[in-house]
PDB file of C-alpha atoms in Angstrom:
ATOM      1  CA  UNK A  10     111.533  88.619 -10.696  1.00 51.00           C
ATOM      2  CA  UNK A  11     109.925  89.602  -7.374  1.00 53.00           C
ATOM      3  CA  UNK A  12     107.209  91.559  -9.111  1.00 58.00           C
ATOM      4  CA  UNK A  13     106.603  88.664 -11.452  1.00 65.00           C
ATOM      5  CA  UNK A  14     106.273  86.252  -8.525  1.00 68.00           C
ATOM      6  CA  UNK A  15     103.774  88.581  -6.852  1.00 66.00           C
ATOM      7  CA  UNK A  16     101.723  88.766 -10.035  1.00 73.00           C
ATOM      8  CA  UNK A  17     101.715  84.986 -10.302  1.00 74.00           C
ATOM      9  CA  UNK A  18     100.691  84.686  -6.652  1.00 74.00           C
ATOM     10  CA  UNK A  19      97.886  87.182  -7.304  1.00 70.00           C
ATOM     11  CA  UNK A  20      96.762  85.218 -10.344  1.00 75.00           C
ATOM     12  CA  UNK A  21      96.773  82.003  -8.299  1.00 76.00           C
ATOM     13  CA  UNK A  22      94.722  83.673  -5.549  1.00 75.00           C
ATOM     14  CA  UNK A  23      92.237  84.998  -8.128  1.00 75.00           C
ATOM     15  CA  UNK A  24      92.023  81.579  -9.743  1.00 76.00           C
ATOM     16  CA  UNK A  25      91.427  79.981  -6.312  1.00 74.00           C
ATOM     17  CA  UNK A  26      88.607  82.440  -5.575  1.00 74.00           C
ATOM     18  CA  UNK A  27      87.082  81.785  -9.014  1.00 73.00           C
ATOM     19  CA  UNK A  28      87.230  78.013  -8.500  1.00 72.00           C
ATOM     20  CA  UNK A  29      85.754  78.357  -5.020  1.00 79.00           C
ATOM     21  CA  UNK A  30      82.873  80.498  -6.319  1.00 78.00           C
ATOM     22  CA  UNK A  31      82.287  78.010  -9.112  1.00 80.00           C
ATOM     23  CA  UNK A  32      82.238  75.166  -6.602  1.00 83.00           C
ATOM     24  CA  UNK A  33      79.793  77.083  -4.412  1.00 85.00           C
ATOM     25  CA  UNK A  34      77.526  77.609  -7.403  1.00 86.00           C
ATOM     26  CA  UNK A  35      77.598  73.896  -8.152  1.00 90.00           C
ATOM     27  CA  UNK A  36      76.910  73.037  -4.507  1.00 90.00           C
ATOM     28  CA  UNK A  37      73.985  75.470  -4.476  1.00 92.00           C
ATOM     29  CA  UNK A  38      72.571  73.842  -7.615  1.00 93.00           C
ATOM     30  CA  UNK A  39      73.001  70.392  -6.100  1.00 94.00           C
ATOM     31  CA  UNK A  40      71.371  71.555  -2.851  1.00 94.00           C
ATOM     32  CA  UNK A  41      68.438  73.039  -4.759  1.00 95.00           C
ATOM     33  CA  UNK A  42      68.043  69.832  -6.755  1.00 96.00           C
ATOM     34  CA  UNK A  43      68.129  67.771  -3.552  1.00 96.00           C
ATOM     35  CA  UNK A  44      65.496  70.003  -1.931  1.00 96.00           C
ATOM     36  CA  UNK A  45      63.290  69.702  -5.008  1.00 96.00           C
ATOM     37  CA  UNK A  46      63.672  65.918  -5.007  1.00 97.00           C
ATOM     38  CA  UNK A  47      62.863  65.821  -1.286  1.00 96.00           C
ATOM     39  CA  UNK A  48      59.722  67.923  -1.806  1.00 96.00           C
ATOM     40  CA  UNK A  49      58.626  65.722  -4.708  1.00 97.00           C
ATOM     41  CA  UNK A  50      59.195  62.586  -2.615  1.00 97.00           C
ATOM     42  CA  UNK A  51      57.156  64.053   0.249  1.00 96.00           C
ATOM     43  CA  UNK A  52      54.340  64.967  -2.136  1.00 96.00           C
ATOM     44  CA  UNK A  53      54.404  61.454  -3.611  1.00 97.00           C
ATOM     45  CA  UNK A  54      54.355  59.923  -0.118  1.00 96.00           C
ATOM     46  CA  UNK A  55      51.405  62.078   0.929  1.00 96.00           C
ATOM     47  CA  UNK A  56      49.590  61.151  -2.285  1.00 95.00           C
ATOM     48  CA  UNK A  57      50.218  57.450  -1.685  1.00 96.00           C
ATOM     49  CA  UNK A  58      48.986  57.742   1.909  1.00 96.00           C
ATOM     50  CA  UNK A  59      45.810  59.504   0.739  1.00 96.00           C
ATOM     51  CA  UNK A  60      45.196  56.851  -1.920  1.00 95.00           C
ATOM     52  CA  UNK A  61      45.601  54.166   0.762  1.00 95.00           C
ATOM     53  CA  UNK A  62      43.054  55.930   2.986  1.00 95.00           C
ATOM     54  CA  UNK A  63      40.672  56.309   0.048  1.00 95.00           C
ATOM     55  CA  UNK A  64      41.052  52.635  -0.851  1.00 95.00           C
ATOM     56  CA  UNK A  65      40.436  51.595   2.758  1.00 95.00           C
ATOM     57  CA  UNK A  66      37.291  53.737   2.926  1.00 96.00           C
ATOM     58  CA  UNK A  67      36.048  52.354  -0.392  1.00 95.00           C
ATOM     59  CA  UNK A  68      36.675  48.802   0.830  1.00 95.00           C
ATOM     60  CA  UNK A  69      34.727  49.504   4.032  1.00 95.00           C
ATOM     61  CA  UNK A  70      31.795  50.786   1.962  1.00 95.00           C
ATOM     62  CA  UNK A  71      31.891  47.661  -0.235  1.00 95.00           C
ATOM     63  CA  UNK A  72      31.988  45.414   2.839  1.00 94.00           C
ATOM     64  CA  UNK A  73      29.003  47.237   4.336  1.00 95.00           C
ATOM     65  CA  UNK A  74      27.088  46.921   1.061  1.00 95.00           C
ATOM     66  CA  UNK A  75      27.910  43.212   0.831  1.00 94.00           C
ATOM     67  CA  UNK A  76      26.800  42.672   4.439  1.00 94.00           C
ATOM     68  CA  UNK A  77      23.543  44.516   3.750  1.00 94.00           C
ATOM     69  CA  UNK A  78      22.910  42.369   0.659  1.00 92.00           C
ATOM     70  CA  UNK A  79      23.708  39.198   2.610  1.00 91.00           C
ATOM     71  CA  UNK A  80      21.317  40.233   5.391  1.00 90.00           C
ATOM     72  CA  UNK A  81      18.562  41.014   2.878  1.00 90.00           C
ATOM     73  CA  UNK A  82      19.156  37.692   1.123  1.00 89.00           C
ATOM     74  CA  UNK A  83      18.977  35.847   4.442  1.00 87.00           C
ATOM     75  CA  UNK A  84      15.687  37.586   5.254  1.00 85.00           C
ATOM     76  CA  UNK A  85      14.340  36.713   1.799  1.00 84.00           C
ATOM     77  CA  UNK A  86      15.433  33.106   2.252  1.00 87.00           C
ATOM     78  CA  UNK A  87      13.850  32.972   5.703  1.00 83.00           C
ATOM     79  CA  UNK A  88      10.615  34.382   4.293  1.00 84.00           C
ATOM     80  CA  UNK A  89      10.661  31.841   1.452  1.00 87.00           C
ATOM     81  CA  UNK A  90      11.233  28.997   3.918  1.00 88.00           C
ATOM     82  CA  UNK A  91       8.289  30.161   6.025  1.00 87.00           C
ATOM     83  CA  UNK A  92       6.099  30.462   2.917  1.00 88.00           C
ATOM     84  CA  UNK A  93       7.020  26.901   1.863  1.00 91.00           C
ATOM     85  CA  UNK A  94       6.336  25.591   5.373  1.00 92.00           C
ATOM     86  CA  UNK A  95       2.924  27.208   5.159  1.00 91.00           C
ATOM     87  CA  UNK A  96       2.266  25.546   1.799  1.00 93.00           C
ATOM     88  CA  UNK A  97       3.381  22.169   3.183  1.00 93.00           C
ATOM     89  CA  UNK A  98       1.071  22.651   6.167  1.00 92.00           C
ATOM     90  CA  UNK A  99      -1.824  23.506   3.820  1.00 92.00           C
ATOM     91  CA  UNK A 100      -1.085  20.482   1.625  1.00 93.00           C
ATOM     92  CA  UNK A 101      -0.972  18.198   4.669  1.00 91.00           C
ATOM     93  CA  UNK A 102      -4.264  19.637   5.875  1.00 90.00           C
ATOM     94  CA  UNK A 103      -5.802  19.178   2.413  1.00 89.00           C
ATOM     95  CA  UNK A 104      -4.464  15.628   2.301  1.00 88.00           C
ATOM     96  CA  UNK A 105      -5.908  14.915   5.731  1.00 87.00           C
ATOM     97  CA  UNK A 106      -9.251  16.392   4.627  1.00 85.00           C
ATOM     98  CA  UNK A 107      -9.204  14.351   1.413  1.00 83.00           C
ATOM     99  CA  UNK A 108      -8.364  11.191   3.334  1.00 82.00           C
ATOM    100  CA  UNK A 109     -11.165  11.916   5.812  1.00 84.00           C
ATOM    101  CA  UNK A 110     -13.639  12.703   3.040  1.00 80.00           C
ATOM    102  CA  UNK A 111     -12.635   9.583   1.148  1.00 78.00           C
ATOM    103  CA  UNK A 112     -13.029   7.511   4.264  1.00 75.00           C
ATOM    104  CA  UNK A 113      -9.509   6.159   4.038  1.00 67.00           C
TER     105      UNK A 113
END
């Protein structure tokens, strides 16, 4: 019976080692999966940050273009106003000349 008990104890020890190795394998797989997930999350975060920077730069370019267009439009409007003032001045002068010539 003593030999049988020793064999059983040996089988239990072997089974314990097998279970422990199996558990370690599972833990290693879980650790690898966690590291992969962490790396993917970091890559996604970096990608999102780069897209945000790109969007900010694109927005700054659009703002600058809009400001340039607004400035050009203001200059065009100012030039048109001056041209119309000149026409009004010429019409007033022509009216004054006509009135003078007509003796009114």
